[in-house]
Amino acid sequence: MSNENKTELMAIELNNLFSKLSAKEKFVFETIVSNGISEEKEAKEIAVNIPFDENMRFISKDTAWRAIITLVKAGFFDLQSVQTGYRTFNILKLTDVGAKLYRLQFRKEPAVQEHIRLRKEHASYLHGYMVKDVATIVEKKGWYTCISTNRKQNKLKLSEGKMLIPDVIGKSGDKFDLYEVECGNHNQDDFNDKCNKIMSVSQKIIIVGQNRDIVTRILKPQVEKWIQTAGKNVLQMIGMKVYLFGMSDLAAGQITYYYDMNLEEPICCFKKPKKEEATDEQ
C-alpha cells in the first residue's frame, strides 16, 4: 500500500472515530485543543462557560467530565497525574492521534498545550507547575503587590555578564523577594552557583521544595554545603538568611527550616514526629 493510500485510510478511520462522538464531546475536544489547555480541571471550567451550540446552550460540569473520559478512552488524550506538593491534579496530553484528528477536522494546527510551554521554559513541566503553584500561594497570602513568573521580566543582569532568572519574584514598593523552586535535581556546583547569584542581589535566599522529605533529605544538606563553601563568617557579615519551605508549609505560612548565620544550627520550624510514631506509620 502506498503512503498516499495509507494517509487516505487513516483519514477515513479518524473521520469514523470523530463521527461516533456526540456534539458535546466534539465541542469539549475542540475547546481543549484550540485553547492549549492541559489541566483537566481548567478544561472542565472553560467548557462549561462557553455555549456549545448556536442556541447558546451550555453543558454541565458532569457532562464535561464524562466527555473528557470518553476522549481519553478513545485515545485522543493521555491522562497524567501531577503532584506539586500543594495539590494533586490531572493533565490532558494530546496524543498523536488526537493531533491528527484535530488537523483533519479543523484544518489548523493544535495550540501548544500549557504543559509543553512549561516544559520548554523550565527544567520539566513538574517544575513549571510548582512555580505556578508557588506564585498562586504567595498571591493568596497577599504578601506582595506584584508577583511575576515571567522569565523575560524576571531576568536580572549581574556582574561579569552573568544572569539570574528567579522562578518567582514578589514585589511590594521598593522591596522584593526572590523564590527559587527546587525539585531536588541540581548537583551541588549548580546549586552553589544559583545561591551565589542570589547573594549578589539579595540578603535572603528563599527556596521552595516539593515536600518536607525532599527539603530535609536533599535541599537542606545542599544549603549547608553551600554555607560551608561560601564561608559562614562571610555570610554572617553580609547578613545572609536562608529560608527553606516545603510546598505545604509555604501554603500554611510556615517556614520549614530557617538559617540565621549568627546561630550554630538551623531552626526547624515544624514539629518532628517521635521515633516510635514514625515507626508505627511505616
PDB file of N, CA, C and O in Angstrom, residues 219-280:
ATOM      1  N   LEU A 219      17.603  19.250  49.894  1.00  0.00           N
ATOM      2  CA  LEU A 219      17.864  20.689  49.844  1.00  0.00           C
ATOM      3  C   LEU A 219      18.585  21.201  51.084  1.00  0.00           C
ATOM      4  O   LEU A 219      19.479  22.049  50.982  1.00  0.00           O
ATOM      5  N   LYS A 220      18.219  20.712  52.247  1.00  0.00           N
ATOM      6  CA  LYS A 220      18.886  21.126  53.495  1.00  0.00           C
ATOM      7  C   LYS A 220      20.388  20.805  53.463  1.00  0.00           C
ATOM      8  O   LYS A 220      21.214  21.689  53.745  1.00  0.00           O
ATOM      9  N   PRO A 221      20.791  19.582  53.103  1.00  0.00           N
ATOM     10  CA  PRO A 221      22.230  19.307  53.000  1.00  0.00           C
ATOM     11  C   PRO A 221      22.931  20.179  51.945  1.00  0.00           C
ATOM     12  O   PRO A 221      24.092  20.575  52.135  1.00  0.00           O
ATOM     13  N   GLN A 222      22.236  20.475  50.830  1.00  0.00           N
ATOM     14  CA  GLN A 222      22.839  21.321  49.805  1.00  0.00           C
ATOM     15  C   GLN A 222      23.054  22.743  50.321  1.00  0.00           C
ATOM     16  O   GLN A 222      24.084  23.363  50.041  1.00  0.00           O
ATOM     17  N   VAL A 223      22.083  23.258  51.069  1.00  0.00           N
ATOM     18  CA  VAL A 223      22.231  24.592  51.660  1.00  0.00           C
ATOM     19  C   VAL A 223      23.427  24.612  52.606  1.00  0.00           C
ATOM     20  O   VAL A 223      24.251  25.540  52.586  1.00  0.00           O
ATOM     21  N   GLU A 224      23.555  23.587  53.417  1.00  0.00           N
ATOM     22  CA  GLU A 224      24.634  23.552  54.412  1.00  0.00           C
ATOM     23  C   GLU A 224      26.002  23.410  53.761  1.00  0.00           C
ATOM     24  O   GLU A 224      26.989  23.988  54.229  1.00  0.00           O
ATOM     25  N   LYS A 225      26.072  22.680  52.666  1.00  0.00           N
ATOM     26  CA  LYS A 225      27.338  22.584  51.924  1.00  0.00           C
ATOM     27  C   LYS A 225      27.679  23.924  51.276  1.00  0.00           C
ATOM     28  O   LYS A 225      28.854  24.308  51.216  1.00  0.00           O
ATOM     29  N   TRP A 226      26.646  24.631  50.772  1.00  0.00           N
ATOM     30  CA  TRP A 226      26.896  25.958  50.198  1.00  0.00           C
ATOM     31  C   TRP A 226      27.396  26.925  51.259  1.00  0.00           C
ATOM     32  O   TRP A 226      28.341  27.687  51.020  1.00  0.00           O
ATOM     33  N   ILE A 227      26.797  26.897  52.461  1.00  0.00           N
ATOM     34  CA  ILE A 227      27.225  27.762  53.565  1.00  0.00           C
ATOM     35  C   ILE A 227      28.683  27.491  53.909  1.00  0.00           C
ATOM     36  O   ILE A 227      29.489  28.406  54.117  1.00  0.00           O
ATOM     37  N   GLN A 228      29.035  26.210  53.931  1.00  0.00           N
ATOM     38  CA  GLN A 228      30.413  25.828  54.232  1.00  0.00           C
ATOM     39  C   GLN A 228      31.372  26.331  53.159  1.00  0.00           C
ATOM     40  O   GLN A 228      32.459  26.839  53.458  1.00  0.00           O
ATOM     41  N   THR A 229      30.953  26.220  51.892  1.00  0.00           N
ATOM     42  CA  THR A 229      31.800  26.659  50.783  1.00  0.00           C
ATOM     43  C   THR A 229      31.931  28.178  50.748  1.00  0.00           C
ATOM     44  O   THR A 229      33.030  28.717  50.552  1.00  0.00           O
ATOM     45  N   ALA A 230      30.819  28.873  50.925  1.00  0.00           N
ATOM     46  CA  ALA A 230      30.827  30.337  50.879  1.00  0.00           C
ATOM     47  C   ALA A 230      31.523  30.934  52.089  1.00  0.00           C
ATOM     48  O   ALA A 230      32.086  32.041  52.018  1.00  0.00           O
ATOM     49  N   GLY A 231      31.502  30.225  53.209  1.00  0.00           N
ATOM     50  CA  GLY A 231      32.102  30.714  54.446  1.00  0.00           C
ATOM     51  C   GLY A 231      31.056  31.354  55.334  1.00  0.00           C
ATOM     52  O   GLY A 231      30.520  32.412  54.993  1.00  0.00           O
ATOM     53  N   LYS A 232      30.778  30.711  56.459  1.00  0.00           N
ATOM     54  CA  LYS A 232      29.716  31.209  57.343  1.00  0.00           C
ATOM     55  C   LYS A 232      30.031  32.602  57.876  1.00  0.00           C
ATOM     56  O   LYS A 232      29.137  33.444  58.015  1.00  0.00           O
ATOM     57  N   ASN A 233      31.307  32.871  58.141  1.00  0.00           N
ATOM     58  CA  ASN A 233      31.693  34.199  58.645  1.00  0.00           C
ATOM     59  C   ASN A 233      31.409  35.286  57.622  1.00  0.00           C
ATOM     60  O   ASN A 233      30.950  36.377  57.969  1.00  0.00           O
ATOM     61  N   VAL A 234      31.675  34.949  56.358  1.00  0.00           N
ATOM     62  CA  VAL A 234      31.411  35.907  55.278  1.00  0.00           C
ATOM     63  C   VAL A 234      29.913  36.168  55.179  1.00  0.00           C
ATOM     64  O   VAL A 234      29.466  37.327  55.089  1.00  0.00           O
ATOM     65  N   LEU A 235      29.119  35.105  55.212  1.00  0.00           N
ATOM     66  CA  LEU A 235      27.658  35.236  55.125  1.00  0.00           C
ATOM     67  C   LEU A 235      27.096  35.990  56.322  1.00  0.00           C
ATOM     68  O   LEU A 235      26.135  36.748  56.207  1.00  0.00           O
ATOM     69  N   GLN A 236      27.728  35.795  57.467  1.00  0.00           N
ATOM     70  CA  GLN A 236      27.296  36.487  58.680  1.00  0.00           C
ATOM     71  C   GLN A 236      27.513  37.993  58.552  1.00  0.00           C
ATOM     72  O   GLN A 236      26.650  38.787  58.921  1.00  0.00           O
ATOM     73  N   MET A 237      28.671  38.385  57.987  1.00  0.00           N
ATOM     74  CA  MET A 237      28.970  39.808  57.803  1.00  0.00           C
ATOM     75  C   MET A 237      28.000  40.456  56.815  1.00  0.00           C
ATOM     76  O   MET A 237      27.614  41.609  56.968  1.00  0.00           O
ATOM     77  N   ILE A 238      27.619  39.704  55.807  1.00  0.00           N
ATOM     78  CA  ILE A 238      26.684  40.218  54.800  1.00  0.00           C
ATOM     79  C   ILE A 238      25.266  40.314  55.369  1.00  0.00           C
ATOM     80  O   ILE A 238      24.463  41.139  54.940  1.00  0.00           O
ATOM     81  N   GLY A 239      24.984  39.461  56.359  1.00  0.00           N
ATOM     82  CA  GLY A 239      23.634  39.408  56.919  1.00  0.00           C
ATOM     83  C   GLY A 239      22.714  38.467  56.168  1.00  0.00           C
ATOM     84  O   GLY A 239      21.484  38.651  56.153  1.00  0.00           O
ATOM     85  N   MET A 240      23.308  37.424  55.556  1.00  0.00           N
ATOM     86  CA  MET A 240      22.508  36.478  54.770  1.00  0.00           C
ATOM     87  C   MET A 240      21.620  35.612  55.646  1.00  0.00           C
ATOM     88  O   MET A 240      22.007  35.195  56.736  1.00  0.00           O
ATOM     89  N   LYS A 241      20.434  35.344  55.134  1.00  0.00           N
ATOM     90  CA  LYS A 241      19.498  34.419  55.777  1.00  0.00           C
ATOM     91  C   LYS A 241      18.929  33.497  54.699  1.00  0.00           C
ATOM     92  O   LYS A 241      18.743  33.906  53.559  1.00  0.00           O
ATOM     93  N   VAL A 242      18.690  32.271  55.079  1.00  0.00           N
ATOM     94  CA  VAL A 242      18.145  31.284  54.139  1.00  0.00           C
ATOM     95  C   VAL A 242      16.834  30.740  54.692  1.00  0.00           C
ATOM     96  O   VAL A 242      16.756  30.347  55.861  1.00  0.00           O
ATOM     97  N   TYR A 243      15.821  30.731  53.845  1.00  0.00           N
ATOM     98  CA  TYR A 243      14.503  30.216  54.198  1.00  0.00           C
ATOM     99  C   TYR A 243      14.206  29.009  53.311  1.00  0.00           C
ATOM    100  O   TYR A 243      14.179  29.117  52.088  1.00  0.00           O
ATOM    101  N   LEU A 244      13.980  27.875  53.946  1.00  0.00           N
ATOM    102  CA  LEU A 244      13.616  26.655  53.221  1.00  0.00           C
ATOM    103  C   LEU A 244      12.155  26.331  53.509  1.00  0.00           C
ATOM    104  O   LEU A 244      11.746  26.282  54.672  1.00  0.00           O
ATOM    105  N   PHE A 245      11.396  26.107  52.446  1.00  0.00           N
ATOM    106  CA  PHE A 245       9.978  25.773  52.590  1.00  0.00           C
ATOM    107  C   PHE A 245       9.662  24.466  51.858  1.00  0.00           C
ATOM    108  O   PHE A 245      10.110  24.267  50.723  1.00  0.00           O
ATOM    109  N   GLY A 246       8.882  23.604  52.488  1.00  0.00           N
ATOM    110  CA  GLY A 246       8.164  22.590  51.744  1.00  0.00           C
ATOM    111  C   GLY A 246       6.917  23.274  51.188  1.00  0.00           C
ATOM    112  O   GLY A 246       6.436  24.256  51.752  1.00  0.00           O
ATOM    113  N   MET A 247       6.379  22.772  50.093  1.00  0.00           N
ATOM    114  CA  MET A 247       5.258  23.439  49.446  1.00  0.00           C
ATOM    115  C   MET A 247       4.058  23.595  50.395  1.00  0.00           C
ATOM    116  O   MET A 247       3.443  24.664  50.471  1.00  0.00           O
ATOM    117  N   SER A 248       3.732  22.537  51.138  1.00  0.00           N
ATOM    118  CA  SER A 248       2.581  22.613  52.044  1.00  0.00           C
ATOM    119  C   SER A 248       2.845  23.570  53.190  1.00  0.00           C
ATOM    120  O   SER A 248       1.924  24.230  53.687  1.00  0.00           O
ATOM    121  N   ASP A 249       4.106  23.657  53.642  1.00  0.00           N
ATOM    122  CA  ASP A 249       4.444  24.613  54.706  1.00  0.00           C
ATOM    123  C   ASP A 249       4.306  26.049  54.205  1.00  0.00           C
ATOM    124  O   ASP A 249       3.826  26.925  54.927  1.00  0.00           O
ATOM    125  N   LEU A 250       4.729  26.288  52.968  1.00  0.00           N
ATOM    126  CA  LEU A 250       4.570  27.621  52.394  1.00  0.00           C
ATOM    127  C   LEU A 250       3.093  27.995  52.351  1.00  0.00           C
ATOM    128  O   LEU A 250       2.711  29.119  52.693  1.00  0.00           O
ATOM    129  N   ALA A 251       2.269  27.048  51.948  1.00  0.00           N
ATOM    130  CA  ALA A 251       0.828  27.297  51.880  1.00  0.00           C
ATOM    131  C   ALA A 251       0.244  27.600  53.264  1.00  0.00           C
ATOM    132  O   ALA A 251      -0.712  28.369  53.391  1.00  0.00           O
ATOM    133  N   ALA A 252       0.848  27.011  54.295  1.00  0.00           N
ATOM    134  CA  ALA A 252       0.387  27.231  55.666  1.00  0.00           C
ATOM    135  C   ALA A 252       1.037  28.475  56.283  1.00  0.00           C
ATOM    136  O   ALA A 252       0.724  28.824  57.422  1.00  0.00           O
ATOM    137  N   GLY A 253       1.933  29.122  55.539  1.00  0.00           N
ATOM    138  CA  GLY A 253       2.623  30.301  56.060  1.00  0.00           C
ATOM    139  C   GLY A 253       3.679  29.963  57.086  1.00  0.00           C
ATOM    140  O   GLY A 253       4.026  30.778  57.948  1.00  0.00           O
ATOM    141  N   GLN A 254       4.219  28.736  56.999  1.00  0.00           N
ATOM    142  CA  GLN A 254       5.190  28.247  57.978  1.00  0.00           C
ATOM    143  C   GLN A 254       6.516  27.922  57.304  1.00  0.00           C
ATOM    144  O   GLN A 254       6.551  27.217  56.290  1.00  0.00           O
ATOM    145  N   ILE A 255       7.614  28.438  57.856  1.00  0.00           N
ATOM    146  CA  ILE A 255       8.946  28.109  57.336  1.00  0.00           C
ATOM    147  C   ILE A 255       9.280  26.683  57.753  1.00  0.00           C
ATOM    148  O   ILE A 255       8.961  26.250  58.868  1.00  0.00           O
ATOM    149  N   THR A 256       9.940  25.926  56.899  1.00  0.00           N
ATOM    150  CA  THR A 256      10.348  24.560  57.229  1.00  0.00           C
ATOM    151  C   THR A 256      11.688  24.578  57.974  1.00  0.00           C
ATOM    152  O   THR A 256      11.815  24.014  59.053  1.00  0.00           O
ATOM    153  N   TYR A 257      12.685  25.232  57.389  1.00  0.00           N
ATOM    154  CA  TYR A 257      13.989  25.437  58.047  1.00  0.00           C
ATOM    155  C   TYR A 257      14.430  26.878  57.818  1.00  0.00           C
ATOM    156  O   TYR A 257      14.258  27.420  56.717  1.00  0.00           O
ATOM    157  N   TYR A 258      15.012  27.456  58.858  1.00  0.00           N
ATOM    158  CA  TYR A 258      15.469  28.846  58.782  1.00  0.00           C
ATOM    159  C   TYR A 258      16.932  28.913  59.217  1.00  0.00           C
ATOM    160  O   TYR A 258      17.299  28.390  60.271  1.00  0.00           O
ATOM    161  N   TYR A 259      17.759  29.551  58.378  1.00  0.00           N
ATOM    162  CA  TYR A 259      19.189  29.691  58.672  1.00  0.00           C
ATOM    163  C   TYR A 259      19.515  31.147  58.964  1.00  0.00           C
ATOM    164  O   TYR A 259      19.400  32.009  58.095  1.00  0.00           O
ATOM    165  N   ASP A 260      19.922  31.407  60.195  1.00  0.00           N
ATOM    166  CA  ASP A 260      20.483  32.686  60.607  1.00  0.00           C
ATOM    167  C   ASP A 260      21.961  32.424  60.855  1.00  0.00           C
ATOM    168  O   ASP A 260      22.310  31.572  61.683  1.00  0.00           O
ATOM    169  N   MET A 261      22.830  33.125  60.149  1.00  0.00           N
ATOM    170  CA  MET A 261      24.264  32.838  60.223  1.00  0.00           C
ATOM    171  C   MET A 261      24.863  33.135  61.597  1.00  0.00           C
ATOM    172  O   MET A 261      25.998  32.755  61.873  1.00  0.00           O
ATOM    173  N   ASN A 262      24.093  33.786  62.464  1.00  0.00           N
ATOM    174  CA  ASN A 262      24.558  34.047  63.824  1.00  0.00           C
ATOM    175  C   ASN A 262      24.309  32.856  64.749  1.00  0.00           C
ATOM    176  O   ASN A 262      24.804  32.838  65.875  1.00  0.00           O
ATOM    177  N   LEU A 263      23.527  31.896  64.248  1.00  0.00           N
ATOM    178  CA  LEU A 263      23.197  30.720  65.049  1.00  0.00           C
ATOM    179  C   LEU A 263      24.015  29.515  64.604  1.00  0.00           C
ATOM    180  O   LEU A 263      24.395  29.399  63.435  1.00  0.00           O
ATOM    181  N   GLU A 264      24.267  28.621  65.545  1.00  0.00           N
ATOM    182  CA  GLU A 264      25.065  27.432  65.252  1.00  0.00           C
ATOM    183  C   GLU A 264      24.322  26.454  64.342  1.00  0.00           C
ATOM    184  O   GLU A 264      24.904  25.860  63.445  1.00  0.00           O
ATOM    185  N   GLU A 265      23.034  26.289  64.584  1.00  0.00           N
ATOM    186  CA  GLU A 265      22.235  25.314  63.855  1.00  0.00           C
ATOM    187  C   GLU A 265      21.020  25.998  63.214  1.00  0.00           C
ATOM    188  O   GLU A 265      20.546  27.022  63.711  1.00  0.00           O
ATOM    189  N   PRO A 266      20.511  25.426  62.137  1.00  0.00           N
ATOM    190  CA  PRO A 266      19.271  25.972  61.558  1.00  0.00           C
ATOM    191  C   PRO A 266      18.101  25.738  62.503  1.00  0.00           C
ATOM    192  O   PRO A 266      18.118  24.797  63.301  1.00  0.00           O
ATOM    193  N   ILE A 267      17.112  26.578  62.387  1.00  0.00           N
ATOM    194  CA  ILE A 267      15.905  26.409  63.196  1.00  0.00           C
ATOM    195  C   ILE A 267      14.917  25.554  62.411  1.00  0.00           C
ATOM    196  O   ILE A 267      14.547  25.886  61.284  1.00  0.00           O
ATOM    197  N   CYS A 268      14.520  24.449  63.004  1.00  0.00           N
ATOM    198  CA  CYS A 268      13.491  23.590  62.402  1.00  0.00           C
ATOM    199  C   CYS A 268      12.141  24.093  62.898  1.00  0.00           C
ATOM    200  O   CYS A 268      11.880  24.097  64.107  1.00  0.00           O
ATOM    201  N   CYS A 269      11.312  24.529  62.003  1.00  0.00           N
ATOM    202  CA  CYS A 269      10.075  25.219  62.383  1.00  0.00           C
ATOM    203  C   CYS A 269       8.846  24.333  62.382  1.00  0.00           C
ATOM    204  O   CYS A 269       7.731  24.814  62.534  1.00  0.00           O
ATOM    205  N   PHE A 270       9.024  23.036  62.206  1.00  0.00           N
ATOM    206  CA  PHE A 270       7.876  22.139  62.301  1.00  0.00           C
ATOM    207  C   PHE A 270       8.145  21.083  63.358  1.00  0.00           C
ATOM    208  O   PHE A 270       9.301  20.794  63.691  1.00  0.00           O
ATOM    209  N   LYS A 271       7.095  20.520  63.880  1.00  0.00           N
ATOM    210  CA  LYS A 271       7.218  19.527  64.930  1.00  0.00           C
ATOM    211  C   LYS A 271       7.559  18.170  64.322  1.00  0.00           C
ATOM    212  O   LYS A 271       6.801  17.621  63.522  1.00  0.00           O
ATOM    213  N   LYS A 272       8.710  17.634  64.709  1.00  0.00           N
ATOM    214  CA  LYS A 272       9.114  16.330  64.193  1.00  0.00           C
ATOM    215  C   LYS A 272       8.384  15.218  64.937  1.00  0.00           C
ATOM    216  O   LYS A 272       8.206  15.294  66.156  1.00  0.00           O
ATOM    217  N   PRO A 273       7.972  14.167  64.226  1.00  0.00           N
ATOM    218  CA  PRO A 273       7.314  13.052  64.921  1.00  0.00           C
ATOM    219  C   PRO A 273       8.309  12.287  65.772  1.00  0.00           C
ATOM    220  O   PRO A 273       9.501  12.232  65.470  1.00  0.00           O
ATOM    221  N   LYS A 274       7.809  11.698  66.864  1.00  0.00           N
ATOM    222  CA  LYS A 274       8.685  10.868  67.682  1.00  0.00           C
ATOM    223  C   LYS A 274       9.080   9.616  66.910  1.00  0.00           C
ATOM    224  O   LYS A 274       8.370   9.164  66.019  1.00  0.00           O
ATOM    225  N   LYS A 275      10.222   9.031  67.283  1.00  0.00           N
ATOM    226  CA  LYS A 275      10.731   7.878  66.535  1.00  0.00           C
ATOM    227  C   LYS A 275       9.730   6.726  66.529  1.00  0.00           C
ATOM    228  O   LYS A 275       9.510   6.083  65.513  1.00  0.00           O
ATOM    229  N   GLU A 276       9.114   6.474  67.692  1.00  0.00           N
ATOM    230  CA  GLU A 276       8.166   5.356  67.735  1.00  0.00           C
ATOM    231  C   GLU A 276       6.944   5.627  66.889  1.00  0.00           C
ATOM    232  O   GLU A 276       6.381   4.734  66.275  1.00  0.00           O
ATOM    233  N   GLU A 277       6.522   6.930  66.803  1.00  0.00           N
ATOM    234  CA  GLU A 277       5.391   7.288  65.965  1.00  0.00           C
ATOM    235  C   GLU A 277       5.748   7.119  64.495  1.00  0.00           C
ATOM    236  O   GLU A 277       4.955   6.630  63.700  1.00  0.00           O
ATOM    237  N   ALA A 278       6.966   7.513  64.144  1.00  0.00           N
ATOM    238  CA  ALA A 278       7.418   7.374  62.762  1.00  0.00           C
ATOM    239  C   ALA A 278       7.475   5.904  62.357  1.00  0.00           C
ATOM    240  O   ALA A 278       7.118   5.533  61.246  1.00  0.00           O
ATOM    241  N   THR A 279       7.908   5.024  63.313  1.00  0.00           N
ATOM    242  CA  THR A 279       7.995   3.595  63.029  1.00  0.00           C
ATOM    243  C   THR A 279       6.603   3.012  62.811  1.00  0.00           C
ATOM    244  O   THR A 279       6.367   2.219  61.914  1.00  0.00           O
ATOM    245  N   ASP A 280       5.650   3.441  63.649  1.00  0.00           N
ATOM    246  CA  ASP A 280       4.276   2.941  63.508  1.00  0.00           C
ATOM    247  C   ASP A 280       3.682   3.300  62.152  1.00  0.00           C
ATOM    248  O   ASP A 280       2.966   2.513  61.549  1.00  0.00           O
TER     249      ASP A 280
END
